[in-house]
PDB file of C-alpha atoms in Angstrom:
ATOM      1  CA  UNK A 216       4.361  48.741  57.662  1.00 65.00           C
ATOM      2  CA  UNK A 217       1.384  46.837  56.279  1.00 72.00           C
ATOM      3  CA  UNK A 218      -1.584  49.056  55.450  1.00 92.00           C
ATOM      4  CA  UNK A 219      -4.276  46.365  55.553  1.00 96.00           C
ATOM      5  CA  UNK A 220      -3.375  43.151  57.281  1.00 96.00           C
ATOM      6  CA  UNK A 221      -5.511  40.084  57.660  1.00 96.00           C
ATOM      7  CA  UNK A 222      -4.893  36.880  59.522  1.00 96.00           C
ATOM      8  CA  UNK A 223      -4.554  34.068  58.961  1.00 97.00           C
ATOM      9  CA  UNK A 224      -3.241  33.866  55.423  1.00 96.00           C
ATOM     10  CA  UNK A 225      -4.259  30.236  55.090  1.00 97.00           C
ATOM     11  CA  UNK A 226      -7.048  28.421  56.861  1.00 97.00           C
ATOM     12  CA  UNK A 227      -7.896  24.753  56.389  1.00 98.00           C
ATOM     13  CA  UNK A 228     -10.818  23.447  58.373  1.00 97.00           C
ATOM     14  CA  UNK A 229     -13.492  20.786  58.388  1.00 97.00           C
ATOM     15  CA  UNK A 230     -17.094  21.194  57.401  1.00 97.00           C
ATOM     16  CA  UNK A 231     -19.288  22.329  60.220  1.00 97.00           C
ATOM     17  CA  UNK A 232     -16.584  24.207  62.089  1.00 98.00           C
ATOM     18  CA  UNK A 233     -16.717  27.873  63.030  1.00 98.00           C
ATOM     19  CA  UNK A 234     -13.810  30.118  62.097  1.00 97.00           C
ATOM     20  CA  UNK A 235     -12.822  33.776  62.157  1.00 98.00           C
ATOM     21  CA  UNK A 236     -10.656  35.945  59.951  1.00 98.00           C
ATOM     22  CA  UNK A 237      -9.271  39.147  61.391  1.00 97.00           C
ATOM     23  CA  UNK A 238      -8.530  42.380  59.559  1.00 97.00           C
ATOM     24  CA  UNK A 239      -6.846  45.562  60.655  1.00 97.00           C
ATOM     25  CA  UNK A 240      -5.996  48.730  58.747  1.00 96.00           C
ATOM     26  CA  UNK A 241      -3.635  51.501  59.819  1.00 95.00           C
ATOM     27  CA  UNK A 242      -4.588  53.971  57.108  1.00 93.00           C
ATOM     28  CA  UNK A 243      -7.147  55.883  59.127  1.00 92.00           C
ATOM     29  CA  UNK A 244      -9.885  54.957  56.661  1.00 90.00           C
ATOM     30  CA  UNK A 245     -13.522  55.065  57.662  1.00 88.00           C
ATOM     31  CA  UNK A 246     -14.739  52.314  55.349  1.00 89.00           C
ATOM     32  CA  UNK A 247     -13.817  48.653  55.437  1.00 92.00           C
ATOM     33  CA  UNK A 248     -14.995  45.728  53.327  1.00 93.00           C
ATOM     34  CA  UNK A 249     -14.969  42.004  52.909  1.00 95.00           C
ATOM     35  CA  UNK A 250     -14.738  40.597  49.404  1.00 96.00           C
ATOM     36  CA  UNK A 251     -14.893  36.969  48.347  1.00 97.00           C
ATOM     37  CA  UNK A 252     -12.899  35.611  45.393  1.00 97.00           C
ATOM     38  CA  UNK A 253     -14.150  32.272  44.158  1.00 95.00           C
ATOM     39  CA  UNK A 254     -12.255  29.527  42.370  1.00 94.00           C
ATOM     40  CA  UNK A 255     -12.842  31.241  39.025  1.00 94.00           C
ATOM     41  CA  UNK A 256     -11.211  34.396  40.378  1.00 95.00           C
ATOM     42  CA  UNK A 257     -14.471  36.315  40.441  1.00 95.00           C
ATOM     43  CA  UNK A 258     -14.470  38.997  43.149  1.00 96.00           C
ATOM     44  CA  UNK A 259     -17.671  40.019  44.855  1.00 94.00           C
ATOM     45  CA  UNK A 260     -18.350  42.281  47.772  1.00 93.00           C
ATOM     46  CA  UNK A 261     -19.832  40.707  50.868  1.00 94.00           C
ATOM     47  CA  UNK A 262     -19.980  43.498  53.430  1.00 91.00           C
ATOM     48  CA  UNK A 263     -19.096  47.131  53.807  1.00 89.00           C
ATOM     49  CA  UNK A 264     -18.730  49.014  57.076  1.00 88.00           C
ATOM     50  CA  UNK A 265     -18.517  52.752  57.487  1.00 84.00           C
ATOM     51  CA  UNK A 266     -17.117  53.838  60.835  1.00 82.00           C
ATOM     52  CA  UNK A 267     -18.285  50.604  62.489  1.00 82.00           C
ATOM     53  CA  UNK A 268     -21.739  50.762  60.926  1.00 85.00           C
ATOM     54  CA  UNK A 269     -22.857  48.104  58.440  1.00 86.00           C
ATOM     55  CA  UNK A 270     -23.864  49.779  55.188  1.00 82.00           C
ATOM     56  CA  UNK A 271     -23.713  46.964  52.635  1.00 80.00           C
ATOM     57  CA  UNK A 272     -24.726  43.346  53.096  1.00 83.00           C
ATOM     58  CA  UNK A 273     -24.789  41.650  49.734  1.00 83.00           C
ATOM     59  CA  UNK A 274     -27.136  38.707  50.276  1.00 79.00           C
ATOM     60  CA  UNK A 275     -24.572  36.794  52.217  1.00 89.00           C
ATOM     61  CA  UNK A 276     -25.802  33.771  54.227  1.00 91.00           C
ATOM     62  CA  UNK A 277     -26.464  34.425  57.901  1.00 92.00           C
ATOM     63  CA  UNK A 278     -23.623  32.082  58.739  1.00 96.00           C
ATOM     64  CA  UNK A 279     -21.314  34.962  57.877  1.00 96.00           C
ATOM     65  CA  UNK A 280     -21.204  37.650  60.516  1.00 94.00           C
ATOM     66  CA  UNK A 281     -18.896  40.630  60.309  1.00 94.00           C
ATOM     67  CA  UNK A 282     -17.921  42.506  63.423  1.00 93.00           C
ATOM     68  CA  UNK A 283     -16.263  45.890  63.634  1.00 92.00           C
ATOM     69  CA  UNK A 284     -15.083  46.688  67.163  1.00 92.00           C
ATOM     70  CA  UNK A 285     -13.618  49.978  65.954  1.00 91.00           C
ATOM     71  CA  UNK A 286     -13.092  51.618  62.612  1.00 89.00           C
ATOM     72  CA  UNK A 287      -9.638  50.115  62.206  1.00 94.00           C
ATOM     73  CA  UNK A 288     -10.822  46.522  62.561  1.00 95.00           C
ATOM     74  CA  UNK A 289     -13.297  44.380  60.679  1.00 95.00           C
ATOM     75  CA  UNK A 290     -13.444  40.706  61.489  1.00 96.00           C
ATOM     76  CA  UNK A 291     -15.371  37.998  59.694  1.00 97.00           C
ATOM     77  CA  UNK A 292     -16.839  35.095  61.585  1.00 97.00           C
ATOM     78  CA  UNK A 293     -18.200  32.103  59.709  1.00 97.00           C
ATOM     79  CA  UNK A 294     -20.409  29.503  61.374  1.00 97.00           C
ATOM     80  CA  UNK A 295     -21.037  25.956  60.232  1.00 97.00           C
ATOM     81  CA  UNK A 296     -18.581  26.062  57.378  1.00 97.00           C
ATOM     82  CA  UNK A 297     -19.594  24.431  54.114  1.00 97.00           C
ATOM     83  CA  UNK A 298     -17.515  23.160  51.201  1.00 97.00           C
ATOM     84  CA  UNK A 299     -18.797  26.043  49.069  1.00 95.00           C
ATOM     85  CA  UNK A 300     -17.261  28.549  51.455  1.00 96.00           C
ATOM     86  CA  UNK A 301     -13.830  27.611  50.157  1.00 97.00           C
ATOM     87  CA  UNK A 302     -12.469  30.777  48.570  1.00 97.00           C
ATOM     88  CA  UNK A 303     -10.051  33.617  49.087  1.00 98.00           C
ATOM     89  CA  UNK A 304     -11.440  36.307  51.363  1.00 98.00           C
ATOM     90  CA  UNK A 305     -10.080  39.807  51.014  1.00 97.00           C
ATOM     91  CA  UNK A 306     -10.393  42.584  53.501  1.00 97.00           C
ATOM     92  CA  UNK A 307     -10.096  46.116  52.133  1.00 95.00           C
ATOM     93  CA  UNK A 308     -10.385  49.691  53.289  1.00 93.00           C
ATOM     94  CA  UNK A 309     -10.906  53.056  51.648  1.00 89.00           C
ATOM     95  CA  UNK A 310     -11.572  56.669  52.539  1.00 84.00           C
ATOM     96  CA  UNK A 311     -15.179  57.428  53.448  1.00 69.00           C
ATOM     97  CA  UNK A 312     -16.849  58.280  50.204  1.00 60.00           C
ATOM     98  CA  UNK A 313     -14.307  58.047  47.442  1.00 65.00           C
ATOM     99  CA  UNK A 314     -10.814  56.906  46.748  1.00 73.00           C
ATOM    100  CA  UNK A 315      -9.342  53.598  45.915  1.00 85.00           C
ATOM    101  CA  UNK A 316      -9.611  50.496  48.028  1.00 89.00           C
ATOM    102  CA  UNK A 317      -6.510  49.090  49.664  1.00 93.00           C
ATOM    103  CA  UNK A 318      -6.625  45.323  49.932  1.00 95.00           C
ATOM    104  CA  UNK A 319      -5.179  42.934  52.446  1.00 96.00           C
ATOM    105  CA  UNK A 320      -3.167  39.973  51.214  1.00 96.00           C
ATOM    106  CA  UNK A 321      -6.166  37.658  51.322  1.00 97.00           C
ATOM    107  CA  UNK A 322      -7.054  34.598  53.385  1.00 98.00           C
ATOM    108  CA  UNK A 323      -7.323  31.343  51.499  1.00 97.00           C
ATOM    109  CA  UNK A 324     -10.013  29.313  53.223  1.00 98.00           C
ATOM    110  CA  UNK A 325     -10.250  25.632  52.379  1.00 98.00           C
ATOM    111  CA  UNK A 326     -13.116  23.624  53.818  1.00 97.00           C
ATOM    112  CA  UNK A 327     -12.631  19.857  53.709  1.00 97.00           C
TER     113      UNK A 327
ATOM    114  CA  UNK B  84     -26.751  42.355  33.234  1.00 63.00           C
ATOM    115  CA  UNK B  85     -23.055  42.485  33.928  1.00 73.00           C
ATOM    116  CA  UNK B  86     -21.939  45.847  35.181  1.00 92.00           C
ATOM    117  CA  UNK B  87     -18.307  45.287  34.270  1.00 97.00           C
ATOM    118  CA  UNK B  88     -17.326  43.123  31.322  1.00 97.00           C
ATOM    119  CA  UNK B  89     -13.846  41.984  30.481  1.00 97.00           C
ATOM    120  CA  UNK B  90     -14.132  40.015  27.276  1.00 96.00           C
ATOM    121  CA  UNK B  91     -10.569  38.681  27.151  1.00 96.00           C
ATOM    122  CA  UNK B  92     -10.157  35.778  29.568  1.00 94.00           C
ATOM    123  CA  UNK B  93      -6.481  35.449  28.711  1.00 95.00           C
ATOM    124  CA  UNK B  94      -3.834  36.797  26.417  1.00 95.00           C
ATOM    125  CA  UNK B  95      -0.173  36.484  25.574  1.00 97.00           C
ATOM    126  CA  UNK B  96       2.046  39.474  24.959  1.00 97.00           C
ATOM    127  CA  UNK B  97       5.639  39.667  23.876  1.00 97.00           C
ATOM    128  CA  UNK B  98       8.032  41.312  26.285  1.00 97.00           C
ATOM    129  CA  UNK B  99       8.579  45.012  25.515  1.00 97.00           C
ATOM    130  CA  UNK B 100       5.390  45.252  23.485  1.00 97.00           C
ATOM    131  CA  UNK B 101       2.274  47.150  24.491  1.00 97.00           C
ATOM    132  CA  UNK B 102      -0.950  45.389  25.433  1.00 97.00           C
ATOM    133  CA  UNK B 103      -4.517  46.640  25.712  1.00 98.00           C
ATOM    134  CA  UNK B 104      -6.947  45.052  28.126  1.00 98.00           C
ATOM    135  CA  UNK B 105     -10.596  45.661  27.388  1.00 98.00           C
ATOM    136  CA  UNK B 106     -13.186  46.760  29.913  1.00 98.00           C
ATOM    137  CA  UNK B 107     -16.732  47.904  29.289  1.00 98.00           C
ATOM    138  CA  UNK B 108     -19.106  49.014  31.981  1.00 97.00           C
ATOM    139  CA  UNK B 109     -22.774  49.637  32.458  1.00 95.00           C
ATOM    140  CA  UNK B 110     -24.200  52.298  34.718  1.00 93.00           C
ATOM    141  CA  UNK B 111     -26.890  54.951  34.630  1.00 91.00           C
ATOM    142  CA  UNK B 112     -25.229  56.936  37.390  1.00 89.00           C
ATOM    143  CA  UNK B 113     -23.444  60.054  36.095  1.00 90.00           C
ATOM    144  CA  UNK B 114     -20.892  59.845  38.908  1.00 88.00           C
ATOM    145  CA  UNK B 115     -18.682  56.814  38.947  1.00 90.00           C
ATOM    146  CA  UNK B 116     -15.073  55.773  39.158  1.00 91.00           C
ATOM    147  CA  UNK B 117     -13.206  53.130  37.240  1.00 94.00           C
ATOM    148  CA  UNK B 118     -10.258  51.218  38.637  1.00 95.00           C
ATOM    149  CA  UNK B 119      -7.757  48.676  37.450  1.00 97.00           C
ATOM    150  CA  UNK B 120      -6.124  46.219  39.809  1.00 97.00           C
ATOM    151  CA  UNK B 121      -3.388  43.688  39.196  1.00 98.00           C
ATOM    152  CA  UNK B 122      -3.320  40.326  40.931  1.00 98.00           C
ATOM    153  CA  UNK B 123      -0.037  38.442  40.509  1.00 97.00           C
ATOM    154  CA  UNK B 124       0.264  34.764  41.296  1.00 95.00           C
ATOM    155  CA  UNK B 125       1.129  35.648  44.885  1.00 94.00           C
ATOM    156  CA  UNK B 126      -2.495  36.727  45.271  1.00 95.00           C
ATOM    157  CA  UNK B 127      -2.423  40.303  46.481  1.00 95.00           C
ATOM    158  CA  UNK B 128      -4.510  43.003  44.823  1.00 96.00           C
ATOM    159  CA  UNK B 129      -2.393  45.876  43.572  1.00 95.00           C
ATOM    160  CA  UNK B 130      -4.016  49.158  42.549  1.00 94.00           C
ATOM    161  CA  UNK B 131      -2.845  50.398  39.152  1.00 96.00           C
ATOM    162  CA  UNK B 132      -4.892  53.329  37.942  1.00 96.00           C
ATOM    163  CA  UNK B 133      -8.110  55.280  38.470  1.00 93.00           C
ATOM    164  CA  UNK B 134     -10.405  57.270  36.176  1.00 94.00           C
ATOM    165  CA  UNK B 135     -13.275  59.390  37.411  1.00 91.00           C
ATOM    166  CA  UNK B 136     -16.348  59.859  35.251  1.00 92.00           C
ATOM    167  CA  UNK B 137     -15.872  63.623  35.200  1.00 91.00           C
ATOM    168  CA  UNK B 138     -12.155  63.534  34.477  1.00 91.00           C
ATOM    169  CA  UNK B 139     -11.412  65.235  31.192  1.00 91.00           C
ATOM    170  CA  UNK B 140      -8.041  63.637  30.651  1.00 95.00           C
ATOM    171  CA  UNK B 141      -7.234  59.967  30.369  1.00 96.00           C
ATOM    172  CA  UNK B 142      -5.439  58.742  33.473  1.00 95.00           C
ATOM    173  CA  UNK B 143      -1.802  57.705  33.284  1.00 97.00           C
ATOM    174  CA  UNK B 144       0.465  56.115  35.888  1.00 96.00           C
ATOM    175  CA  UNK B 145       3.921  55.259  34.631  1.00 97.00           C
ATOM    176  CA  UNK B 146       3.589  52.477  32.055  1.00 97.00           C
ATOM    177  CA  UNK B 147      -0.154  52.266  32.643  1.00 98.00           C
ATOM    178  CA  UNK B 148      -2.688  54.403  30.859  1.00 97.00           C
ATOM    179  CA  UNK B 149      -6.428  54.235  30.725  1.00 97.00           C
ATOM    180  CA  UNK B 150      -8.192  54.747  27.411  1.00 97.00           C
ATOM    181  CA  UNK B 151     -11.466  56.209  28.662  1.00 97.00           C
ATOM    182  CA  UNK B 152     -14.232  56.420  26.087  1.00 97.00           C
ATOM    183  CA  UNK B 153     -17.244  57.610  28.023  1.00 95.00           C
ATOM    184  CA  UNK B 154     -19.791  57.484  25.220  1.00 95.00           C
ATOM    185  CA  UNK B 155     -18.844  53.883  24.514  1.00 96.00           C
ATOM    186  CA  UNK B 156     -18.639  53.078  28.234  1.00 96.00           C
ATOM    187  CA  UNK B 157     -15.221  51.595  27.893  1.00 97.00           C
ATOM    188  CA  UNK B 158     -12.143  51.954  30.069  1.00 98.00           C
ATOM    189  CA  UNK B 159      -9.368  49.955  28.501  1.00 98.00           C
ATOM    190  CA  UNK B 160      -6.036  49.563  30.232  1.00 98.00           C
ATOM    191  CA  UNK B 161      -2.910  49.985  28.147  1.00 98.00           C
ATOM    192  CA  UNK B 162       0.354  48.614  29.465  1.00 98.00           C
ATOM    193  CA  UNK B 163       3.319  49.889  27.521  1.00 97.00           C
ATOM    194  CA  UNK B 164       6.663  48.120  27.209  1.00 96.00           C
ATOM    195  CA  UNK B 165       5.504  44.899  28.875  1.00 97.00           C
ATOM    196  CA  UNK B 166       7.797  43.266  31.376  1.00 97.00           C
ATOM    197  CA  UNK B 167       7.907  39.681  32.610  1.00 97.00           C
ATOM    198  CA  UNK B 168       6.652  40.921  35.963  1.00 97.00           C
ATOM    199  CA  UNK B 169       3.457  42.124  34.308  1.00 98.00           C
ATOM    200  CA  UNK B 170       2.261  38.528  34.042  1.00 98.00           C
ATOM    201  CA  UNK B 171      -0.816  38.497  36.264  1.00 98.00           C
ATOM    202  CA  UNK B 172      -4.604  38.715  36.405  1.00 98.00           C
ATOM    203  CA  UNK B 173      -5.953  42.176  35.729  1.00 98.00           C
ATOM    204  CA  UNK B 174      -9.295  43.324  37.052  1.00 98.00           C
ATOM    205  CA  UNK B 175     -11.387  46.263  35.995  1.00 98.00           C
ATOM    206  CA  UNK B 176     -13.720  47.602  38.672  1.00 95.00           C
ATOM    207  CA  UNK B 177     -16.315  50.329  39.039  1.00 93.00           C
ATOM    208  CA  UNK B 178     -17.623  52.371  41.922  1.00 90.00           C
ATOM    209  CA  UNK B 179     -21.006  53.961  41.259  1.00 86.00           C
ATOM    210  CA  UNK B 180     -22.262  57.140  42.808  1.00 74.00           C
ATOM    211  CA  UNK B 181     -20.697  59.359  45.423  1.00 64.00           C
ATOM    212  CA  UNK B 182     -21.456  59.974  49.034  1.00 57.00           C
ATOM    213  CA  UNK B 183     -22.168  57.590  51.839  1.00 54.00           C
ATOM    214  CA  UNK B 184     -25.287  56.124  50.263  1.00 53.00           C
ATOM    215  CA  UNK B 185     -23.174  54.733  47.470  1.00 57.00           C
ATOM    216  CA  UNK B 186     -21.342  52.628  49.994  1.00 59.00           C
ATOM    217  CA  UNK B 187     -18.166  52.989  48.024  1.00 72.00           C
ATOM    218  CA  UNK B 188     -18.263  49.349  46.950  1.00 83.00           C
ATOM    219  CA  UNK B 189     -16.360  48.119  43.933  1.00 89.00           C
ATOM    220  CA  UNK B 190     -17.971  45.896  41.320  1.00 93.00           C
ATOM    221  CA  UNK B 191     -15.381  43.799  39.521  1.00 96.00           C
ATOM    222  CA  UNK B 192     -15.139  42.312  36.075  1.00 97.00           C
ATOM    223  CA  UNK B 193     -14.162  38.707  35.568  1.00 96.00           C
ATOM    224  CA  UNK B 194     -10.529  39.534  34.961  1.00 97.00           C
ATOM    225  CA  UNK B 195      -8.010  39.019  32.156  1.00 98.00           C
ATOM    226  CA  UNK B 196      -4.988  36.806  32.617  1.00 98.00           C
ATOM    227  CA  UNK B 197      -1.904  38.217  30.934  1.00 98.00           C
ATOM    228  CA  UNK B 198       1.192  36.176  30.256  1.00 98.00           C
ATOM    229  CA  UNK B 199       4.262  38.049  29.073  1.00 98.00           C
ATOM    230  CA  UNK B 200       6.575  35.973  26.902  1.00 97.00           C
ATOM    231  CA  UNK B 201      10.317  36.617  26.835  1.00 95.00           C
TER     232      UNK B 201
END
């Protein structure tokens, strides 16, 4: 009964490719996020969606495009992948205005 | 300026002993929340404990307690009776403001790696 699930768990791809990571939460939360964890383990928010509406976009390159078809899903599409995109990407969700974030298990993206 | 600072990149602790992980934060917002997450080697982010800026009491959750010193802007995590399974990265995080405008985003510190020795 996974609360926040993201797929795939591992993704290895070549530079220049386009890839997507999917995220689904079954907690009934209104807010979903994408975080990026770099090789030094630093975690930084990329996007935040509230009930399908984008509310935070933290100076992420245009090659990254989140899509929220409904409030339970938040997918991340990445165009023209670069070596520097290699990282672990975490999806998370939380109640609308407060409460802790529940994280997915992460997707380790390796661009070669 | 860093909003969340964890000054200990790594530390060793003897099994069954207590360990304190430091976290200082910087905000001018009177409403904020402080969180600690654990990330074991398997990679998932596990919520440990939460402290709200208006909470009068220090938060406790089992072996975890948060030493909240508001005037000093510190929110140290204390793990009592360390176990081998406590070996992990520990992240302090802050959410500033309340309401939808705040976006509810978490700002993370750089983390502290803890290794529990038997």
